[in-house]
Amino acid sequence: MLTYAYVLFTLRLNSLNVTRLLSHSKALPIVMRRLIYTTPSSIHATISHTVQSRRFFPQTHTTQTPDPLHPTTPTNHLGLPLQPLPSPIPKFNPTPISRHIFNRLHRLAALNPPDPGSVEEISLLSGLGELIGLMDLVKEVELPEGDRDEMVRDLLSEGVGEIVMDGSEDVALTRDLQDEGKSGKQLLEWATRRAGDYYAHRIERKAED
């Protein structure tokens, strides 16, 4: 729009100059020369040159690097918080564990504990302390009113089939084993070689040279 306004202003200025020059008879050749050179092709060339200059040589604007933690423009319409969000896990203090418990955990896992005072032992003690501290923090979470044990059981068994052990399976399993034992003894009576309640098989040894 600025380019077209500039061209119109130039044409308007040329028309004023032509009017002035026409008042002097000596300036007629100059007027004719100016009218000849002011053609549509020359106007198009002027516009193209202006556009190309703006395209390859854009105006540079120096802006200050924005700080995302302290924005200077309101961002409510973008749904962005003006203040940084807190961490989802609050800070907690690690719970130190004794060397006796540390060694006991390794024995339960069938592992050899690291050497006392080693870098590996210090790293494991720090990691276990943070884990125990996090578990202590979980215990402090207030649950809704109701049976706590039932809620924990439902949470642990969510998506997993429940197995009830009431002792009836043990009785049925014992009966099946007894039946299999009788069947096995009956089959043993058909054996041609046996030693007591076991099957026997003679191993032939090769004669030594």
PDB file of C-alpha atoms in Angstrom:
ATOM      1  CA  MET A   1       0.000   0.000   0.000  1.00  0.00           C
ATOM      2  CA  LEU A   2       2.867   2.361   0.772  1.00  0.00           C
ATOM      3  CA  THR A   3       4.399   1.652  -2.633  1.00  0.00           C
ATOM      4  CA  TYR A   4       1.211   2.487  -4.502  1.00  0.00           C
ATOM      5  CA  ALA A   5       0.771   5.643  -2.428  1.00  0.00           C
ATOM      6  CA  TYR A   6       4.318   6.648  -3.329  1.00  0.00           C
ATOM      7  CA  VAL A   7       3.614   6.156  -7.043  1.00  0.00           C
ATOM      8  CA  LEU A   8       0.396   8.174  -6.875  1.00  0.00           C
ATOM      9  CA  PHE A   9       2.225  10.932  -5.041  1.00  0.00           C
ATOM     10  CA  THR A  10       4.908  10.944  -7.757  1.00  0.00           C
ATOM     11  CA  LEU A  11       2.318  11.175 -10.516  1.00  0.00           C
ATOM     12  CA  ARG A  12       0.563  13.994  -8.675  1.00  0.00           C
ATOM     13  CA  LEU A  13       3.848  15.851  -8.301  1.00  0.00           C
ATOM     14  CA  ASN A  14       4.651  15.374 -11.978  1.00  0.00           C
ATOM     15  CA  SER A  15       1.265  16.762 -12.976  1.00  0.00           C
ATOM     16  CA  LEU A  16       1.892  19.876 -10.885  1.00  0.00           C
ATOM     17  CA  ASN A  17       5.304  20.339 -12.461  1.00  0.00           C
ATOM     18  CA  VAL A  18       3.807  19.910 -15.936  1.00  0.00           C
ATOM     19  CA  THR A  19       1.240  22.616 -15.200  1.00  0.00           C
ATOM     20  CA  ARG A  20       3.981  24.999 -14.117  1.00  0.00           C
ATOM     21  CA  LEU A  21       6.168  24.223 -17.102  1.00  0.00           C
ATOM     22  CA  LEU A  22       3.325  24.706 -19.557  1.00  0.00           C
ATOM     23  CA  SER A  23       3.100  28.328 -18.439  1.00  0.00           C
ATOM     24  CA  HIS A  24       6.548  28.893 -19.991  1.00  0.00           C
ATOM     25  CA  SER A  25       6.871  28.261 -23.708  1.00  0.00           C
ATOM     26  CA  LYS A  26      10.607  27.559 -23.429  1.00  0.00           C
ATOM     27  CA  ALA A  27       9.979  24.634 -21.081  1.00  0.00           C
ATOM     28  CA  LEU A  28       7.737  22.731 -23.533  1.00  0.00           C
ATOM     29  CA  PRO A  29      10.478  20.288 -24.678  1.00  0.00           C
ATOM     30  CA  ILE A  30      11.211  19.417 -21.062  1.00  0.00           C
ATOM     31  CA  VAL A  31       7.518  18.723 -20.418  1.00  0.00           C
ATOM     32  CA  MET A  32       7.285  16.440 -23.437  1.00  0.00           C
ATOM     33  CA  ARG A  33      10.432  14.561 -22.397  1.00  0.00           C
ATOM     34  CA  ARG A  34       9.061  14.023 -18.855  1.00  0.00           C
ATOM     35  CA  LEU A  35       5.708  12.813 -20.170  1.00  0.00           C
ATOM     36  CA  ILE A  36       7.447  10.353 -22.484  1.00  0.00           C
ATOM     37  CA  TYR A  37       9.577   8.841 -19.726  1.00  0.00           C
ATOM     38  CA  THR A  38       6.626   8.614 -17.312  1.00  0.00           C
ATOM     39  CA  THR A  39       5.041   5.520 -18.884  1.00  0.00           C
ATOM     40  CA  PRO A  40       3.229   2.499 -17.348  1.00  0.00           C
ATOM     41  CA  SER A  41       6.340   0.383 -17.872  1.00  0.00           C
ATOM     42  CA  SER A  42       8.463   2.837 -15.897  1.00  0.00           C
ATOM     43  CA  ILE A  43       5.860   2.889 -13.107  1.00  0.00           C
ATOM     44  CA  HIS A  44       5.867  -0.940 -13.017  1.00  0.00           C
ATOM     45  CA  ALA A  45       9.667  -0.953 -12.857  1.00  0.00           C
ATOM     46  CA  THR A  46       9.584   1.475  -9.926  1.00  0.00           C
ATOM     47  CA  ILE A  47       7.100  -0.693  -8.027  1.00  0.00           C
ATOM     48  CA  SER A  48       9.098  -3.893  -8.687  1.00  0.00           C
ATOM     49  CA  HIS A  49      12.323  -2.274  -7.542  1.00  0.00           C
ATOM     50  CA  THR A  50      10.691  -1.084  -4.311  1.00  0.00           C
ATOM     51  CA  VAL A  51       9.180  -4.517  -3.568  1.00  0.00           C
ATOM     52  CA  GLN A  52      12.456  -6.321  -4.251  1.00  0.00           C
ATOM     53  CA  SER A  53      14.322  -3.917  -1.992  1.00  0.00           C
ATOM     54  CA  ARG A  54      11.905  -4.548   0.850  1.00  0.00           C
ATOM     55  CA  ARG A  55      12.093  -8.328   0.292  1.00  0.00           C
ATOM     56  CA  PHE A  56      15.879  -8.737   0.268  1.00  0.00           C
ATOM     57  CA  PHE A  57      16.652  -5.966   2.724  1.00  0.00           C
ATOM     58  CA  PRO A  58      13.951  -6.227   5.419  1.00  0.00           C
ATOM     59  CA  GLN A  59      13.923  -3.891   8.321  1.00  0.00           C
ATOM     60  CA  THR A  60      15.635  -5.357  11.368  1.00  0.00           C
ATOM     61  CA  HIS A  61      14.101  -5.000  14.794  1.00  0.00           C
ATOM     62  CA  THR A  62      16.166  -5.650  17.903  1.00  0.00           C
ATOM     63  CA  THR A  63      14.152  -7.309  20.659  1.00  0.00           C
ATOM     64  CA  GLN A  64      15.163  -8.337  24.130  1.00  0.00           C
ATOM     65  CA  THR A  65      15.380 -12.055  24.904  1.00  0.00           C
ATOM     66  CA  PRO A  66      12.167 -12.966  26.780  1.00  0.00           C
ATOM     67  CA  ASP A  67      12.285 -14.666  30.147  1.00  0.00           C
ATOM     68  CA  PRO A  68       9.736 -17.532  30.293  1.00  0.00           C
ATOM     69  CA  LEU A  69       9.641 -17.444  34.090  1.00  0.00           C
ATOM     70  CA  HIS A  70       8.886 -13.705  34.212  1.00  0.00           C
ATOM     71  CA  PRO A  71       6.757 -12.859  31.154  1.00  0.00           C
ATOM     72  CA  THR A  72       6.149  -9.206  30.369  1.00  0.00           C
ATOM     73  CA  THR A  73       2.961  -9.815  28.379  1.00  0.00           C
ATOM     74  CA  PRO A  74      -0.202 -11.431  29.741  1.00  0.00           C
ATOM     75  CA  THR A  75      -0.566 -15.051  28.720  1.00  0.00           C
ATOM     76  CA  ASN A  76      -3.922 -15.866  30.271  1.00  0.00           C
ATOM     77  CA  HIS A  77      -5.583 -16.018  26.867  1.00  0.00           C
ATOM     78  CA  LEU A  78      -3.097 -18.722  25.857  1.00  0.00           C
ATOM     79  CA  GLY A  79      -3.810 -20.842  28.923  1.00  0.00           C
ATOM     80  CA  LEU A  80      -0.227 -20.555  30.173  1.00  0.00           C
ATOM     81  CA  PRO A  81       0.511 -20.058  33.882  1.00  0.00           C
ATOM     82  CA  LEU A  82       2.235 -16.853  34.884  1.00  0.00           C
ATOM     83  CA  GLN A  83       4.124 -18.657  37.646  1.00  0.00           C
ATOM     84  CA  PRO A  84       6.021 -21.965  37.347  1.00  0.00           C
ATOM     85  CA  LEU A  85       4.064 -24.996  38.520  1.00  0.00           C
ATOM     86  CA  PRO A  86       5.226 -26.786  41.682  1.00  0.00           C
ATOM     87  CA  SER A  87       6.867 -30.176  41.471  1.00  0.00           C
ATOM     88  CA  PRO A  88       4.362 -33.086  41.485  1.00  0.00           C
ATOM     89  CA  ILE A  89       6.451 -34.850  44.153  1.00  0.00           C
ATOM     90  CA  PRO A  90       7.063 -32.739  47.259  1.00  0.00           C
ATOM     91  CA  LYS A  91      10.460 -32.642  48.835  1.00  0.00           C
ATOM     92  CA  PHE A  92      11.145 -35.333  51.399  1.00  0.00           C
ATOM     93  CA  ASN A  93      14.021 -36.291  53.627  1.00  0.00           C
ATOM     94  CA  PRO A  94      15.735 -39.638  52.936  1.00  0.00           C
ATOM     95  CA  THR A  95      15.435 -42.234  55.702  1.00  0.00           C
ATOM     96  CA  PRO A  96      18.863 -43.637  56.580  1.00  0.00           C
ATOM     97  CA  ILE A  97      19.157 -47.401  57.055  1.00  0.00           C
ATOM     98  CA  SER A  98      21.610 -49.277  59.227  1.00  0.00           C
ATOM     99  CA  ARG A  99      24.323 -51.546  57.919  1.00  0.00           C
ATOM    100  CA  HIS A 100      22.573 -54.535  59.520  1.00  0.00           C
ATOM    101  CA  ILE A 101      19.416 -53.952  57.463  1.00  0.00           C
ATOM    102  CA  PHE A 102      21.540 -53.255  54.399  1.00  0.00           C
ATOM    103  CA  ASN A 103      23.315 -56.601  54.693  1.00  0.00           C
ATOM    104  CA  ARG A 104      20.038 -58.376  55.457  1.00  0.00           C
ATOM    105  CA  LEU A 105      18.475 -57.080  52.267  1.00  0.00           C
ATOM    106  CA  HIS A 106      21.408 -58.457  50.310  1.00  0.00           C
ATOM    107  CA  ARG A 107      21.069 -61.855  51.986  1.00  0.00           C
ATOM    108  CA  LEU A 108      17.357 -61.973  51.132  1.00  0.00           C
ATOM    109  CA  ALA A 109      18.224 -61.156  47.526  1.00  0.00           C
ATOM    110  CA  ALA A 110      20.998 -63.801  47.499  1.00  0.00           C
ATOM    111  CA  LEU A 111      23.597 -61.122  46.767  1.00  0.00           C
ATOM    112  CA  ASN A 112      26.930 -60.280  48.296  1.00  0.00           C
ATOM    113  CA  PRO A 113      26.964 -56.817  49.877  1.00  0.00           C
ATOM    114  CA  PRO A 114      29.591 -54.369  48.606  1.00  0.00           C
ATOM    115  CA  ASP A 115      32.718 -53.640  50.566  1.00  0.00           C
ATOM    116  CA  PRO A 116      32.228 -51.311  53.547  1.00  0.00           C
ATOM    117  CA  GLY A 117      33.050 -47.707  52.684  1.00  0.00           C
ATOM    118  CA  SER A 118      33.119 -48.318  48.927  1.00  0.00           C
ATOM    119  CA  VAL A 119      31.562 -45.995  46.383  1.00  0.00           C
ATOM    120  CA  GLU A 120      29.003 -48.671  45.478  1.00  0.00           C
ATOM    121  CA  GLU A 121      27.883 -49.009  49.097  1.00  0.00           C
ATOM    122  CA  ILE A 122      27.488 -45.242  49.499  1.00  0.00           C
ATOM    123  CA  SER A 123      25.444 -45.039  46.289  1.00  0.00           C
ATOM    124  CA  LEU A 124      23.185 -47.944  47.312  1.00  0.00           C
ATOM    125  CA  LEU A 125      22.634 -46.534  50.802  1.00  0.00           C
ATOM    126  CA  SER A 126      21.660 -43.170  49.326  1.00  0.00           C
ATOM    127  CA  GLY A 127      19.252 -44.715  46.816  1.00  0.00           C
ATOM    128  CA  LEU A 128      17.613 -46.996  49.383  1.00  0.00           C
ATOM    129  CA  GLY A 129      17.279 -44.089  51.809  1.00  0.00           C
ATOM    130  CA  GLU A 130      15.429 -42.027  49.192  1.00  0.00           C
ATOM    131  CA  LEU A 131      13.178 -44.982  48.354  1.00  0.00           C
ATOM    132  CA  ILE A 132      12.272 -45.575  52.006  1.00  0.00           C
ATOM    133  CA  GLY A 133      11.661 -41.845  52.497  1.00  0.00           C
ATOM    134  CA  LEU A 134       9.287 -41.848  49.530  1.00  0.00           C
ATOM    135  CA  MET A 135       7.416 -44.873  50.898  1.00  0.00           C
ATOM    136  CA  ASP A 136       7.070 -43.150  54.268  1.00  0.00           C
ATOM    137  CA  LEU A 137       5.597 -40.162  52.444  1.00  0.00           C
ATOM    138  CA  VAL A 138       3.083 -42.430  50.698  1.00  0.00           C
ATOM    139  CA  LYS A 139       1.963 -43.811  54.057  1.00  0.00           C
ATOM    140  CA  GLU A 140       0.982 -40.301  55.153  1.00  0.00           C
ATOM    141  CA  VAL A 141      -1.574 -39.928  52.345  1.00  0.00           C
ATOM    142  CA  GLU A 142      -5.081 -39.643  53.787  1.00  0.00           C
ATOM    143  CA  LEU A 143      -7.531 -42.121  52.276  1.00  0.00           C
ATOM    144  CA  PRO A 144     -11.298 -41.628  52.185  1.00  0.00           C
ATOM    145  CA  GLU A 145     -13.407 -43.002  54.975  1.00  0.00           C
ATOM    146  CA  GLY A 146     -13.883 -46.768  54.820  1.00  0.00           C
ATOM    147  CA  ASP A 147     -12.053 -50.004  55.323  1.00  0.00           C
ATOM    148  CA  ARG A 148      -8.401 -49.240  54.630  1.00  0.00           C
ATOM    149  CA  ASP A 149      -7.421 -52.894  54.183  1.00  0.00           C
ATOM    150  CA  GLU A 150     -10.255 -53.496  51.727  1.00  0.00           C
ATOM    151  CA  MET A 151      -9.275 -50.432  49.681  1.00  0.00           C
ATOM    152  CA  VAL A 152      -5.648 -51.521  49.561  1.00  0.00           C
ATOM    153  CA  ARG A 153      -6.664 -55.051  48.539  1.00  0.00           C
ATOM    154  CA  ASP A 154      -8.894 -53.738  45.768  1.00  0.00           C
ATOM    155  CA  LEU A 155      -6.096 -51.485  44.555  1.00  0.00           C
ATOM    156  CA  LEU A 156      -3.530 -54.287  44.473  1.00  0.00           C
ATOM    157  CA  SER A 157      -5.892 -56.764  42.811  1.00  0.00           C
ATOM    158  CA  GLU A 158      -7.161 -54.349  40.168  1.00  0.00           C
ATOM    159  CA  GLY A 159      -6.987 -56.067  36.795  1.00  0.00           C
ATOM    160  CA  VAL A 160      -5.786 -59.345  38.351  1.00  0.00           C
ATOM    161  CA  GLY A 161      -7.924 -62.393  39.016  1.00  0.00           C
ATOM    162  CA  GLU A 162      -8.485 -63.164  42.700  1.00  0.00           C
ATOM    163  CA  ILE A 163      -7.478 -66.570  44.083  1.00  0.00           C
ATOM    164  CA  VAL A 164      -9.097 -67.753  47.327  1.00  0.00           C
ATOM    165  CA  MET A 165      -7.262 -70.409  49.359  1.00  0.00           C
ATOM    166  CA  ASP A 166      -9.731 -72.022  51.780  1.00  0.00           C
ATOM    167  CA  GLY A 167      -8.064 -75.442  52.169  1.00  0.00           C
ATOM    168  CA  SER A 168     -10.422 -77.430  49.946  1.00  0.00           C
ATOM    169  CA  GLU A 169      -7.818 -77.604  47.191  1.00  0.00           C
ATOM    170  CA  ASP A 170      -5.321 -79.266  49.548  1.00  0.00           C
ATOM    171  CA  VAL A 171      -7.790 -82.065  50.386  1.00  0.00           C
ATOM    172  CA  ALA A 172      -8.542 -82.752  46.731  1.00  0.00           C
ATOM    173  CA  LEU A 173      -4.840 -82.718  45.866  1.00  0.00           C
ATOM    174  CA  THR A 174      -4.054 -85.202  48.653  1.00  0.00           C
ATOM    175  CA  ARG A 175      -6.807 -87.544  47.437  1.00  0.00           C
ATOM    176  CA  ASP A 176      -5.448 -87.427  43.887  1.00  0.00           C
ATOM    177  CA  LEU A 177      -1.947 -88.207  45.105  1.00  0.00           C
ATOM    178  CA  GLN A 178      -3.199 -91.194  47.073  1.00  0.00           C
ATOM    179  CA  ASP A 179      -5.010 -92.545  44.017  1.00  0.00           C
ATOM    180  CA  GLU A 180      -1.890 -92.129  41.925  1.00  0.00           C
ATOM    181  CA  GLY A 181       0.114 -93.955  44.606  1.00  0.00           C
ATOM    182  CA  LYS A 182      -2.203 -96.976  44.496  1.00  0.00           C
ATOM    183  CA  SER A 183      -2.069 -97.036  40.722  1.00  0.00           C
ATOM    184  CA  GLY A 184       1.699 -96.854  40.811  1.00  0.00           C
ATOM    185  CA  LYS A 185       1.976 -99.827  43.189  1.00  0.00           C
ATOM    186  CA  GLN A 186      -0.336-101.866  40.987  1.00  0.00           C
ATOM    187  CA  LEU A 187       1.856-101.147  37.989  1.00  0.00           C
ATOM    188  CA  LEU A 188       4.942-102.053  39.995  1.00  0.00           C
ATOM    189  CA  GLU A 189       3.609-105.599  40.456  1.00  0.00           C
ATOM    190  CA  TRP A 190       3.916-106.137  36.716  1.00  0.00           C
ATOM    191  CA  ALA A 191       7.623-105.296  36.711  1.00  0.00           C
ATOM    192  CA  THR A 192       9.976-108.213  36.015  1.00  0.00           C
ATOM    193  CA  ARG A 193      12.853-106.520  37.810  1.00  0.00           C
ATOM    194  CA  ARG A 194      12.345-104.559  40.959  1.00  0.00           C
ATOM    195  CA  ALA A 195      14.156-103.788  44.179  1.00  0.00           C
ATOM    196  CA  GLY A 196      11.631-103.188  46.913  1.00  0.00           C
ATOM    197  CA  ASP A 197       9.292-100.411  45.824  1.00  0.00           C
ATOM    198  CA  TYR A 198      11.556 -99.294  42.923  1.00  0.00           C
ATOM    199  CA  TYR A 199      12.096-100.473  39.410  1.00  0.00           C
ATOM    200  CA  ALA A 200      15.459-102.171  38.856  1.00  0.00           C
ATOM    201  CA  HIS A 201      17.612-102.238  35.772  1.00  0.00           C
ATOM    202  CA  ARG A 202      20.793-104.220  35.340  1.00  0.00           C
ATOM    203  CA  ILE A 203      23.683-102.294  33.867  1.00  0.00           C
ATOM    204  CA  GLU A 204      26.031-104.477  31.889  1.00  0.00           C
ATOM    205  CA  ARG A 205      29.673-103.590  32.271  1.00  0.00           C
ATOM    206  CA  LYS A 206      32.154-104.168  29.514  1.00  0.00           C
ATOM    207  CA  ALA A 207      35.027-106.456  30.292  1.00  0.00           C
ATOM    208  CA  GLU A 208      38.286-104.607  30.738  1.00  0.00           C
ATOM    209  CA  ASP A 209      40.997-105.412  28.239  1.00  0.00           C
TER     210      ASP A 209
END
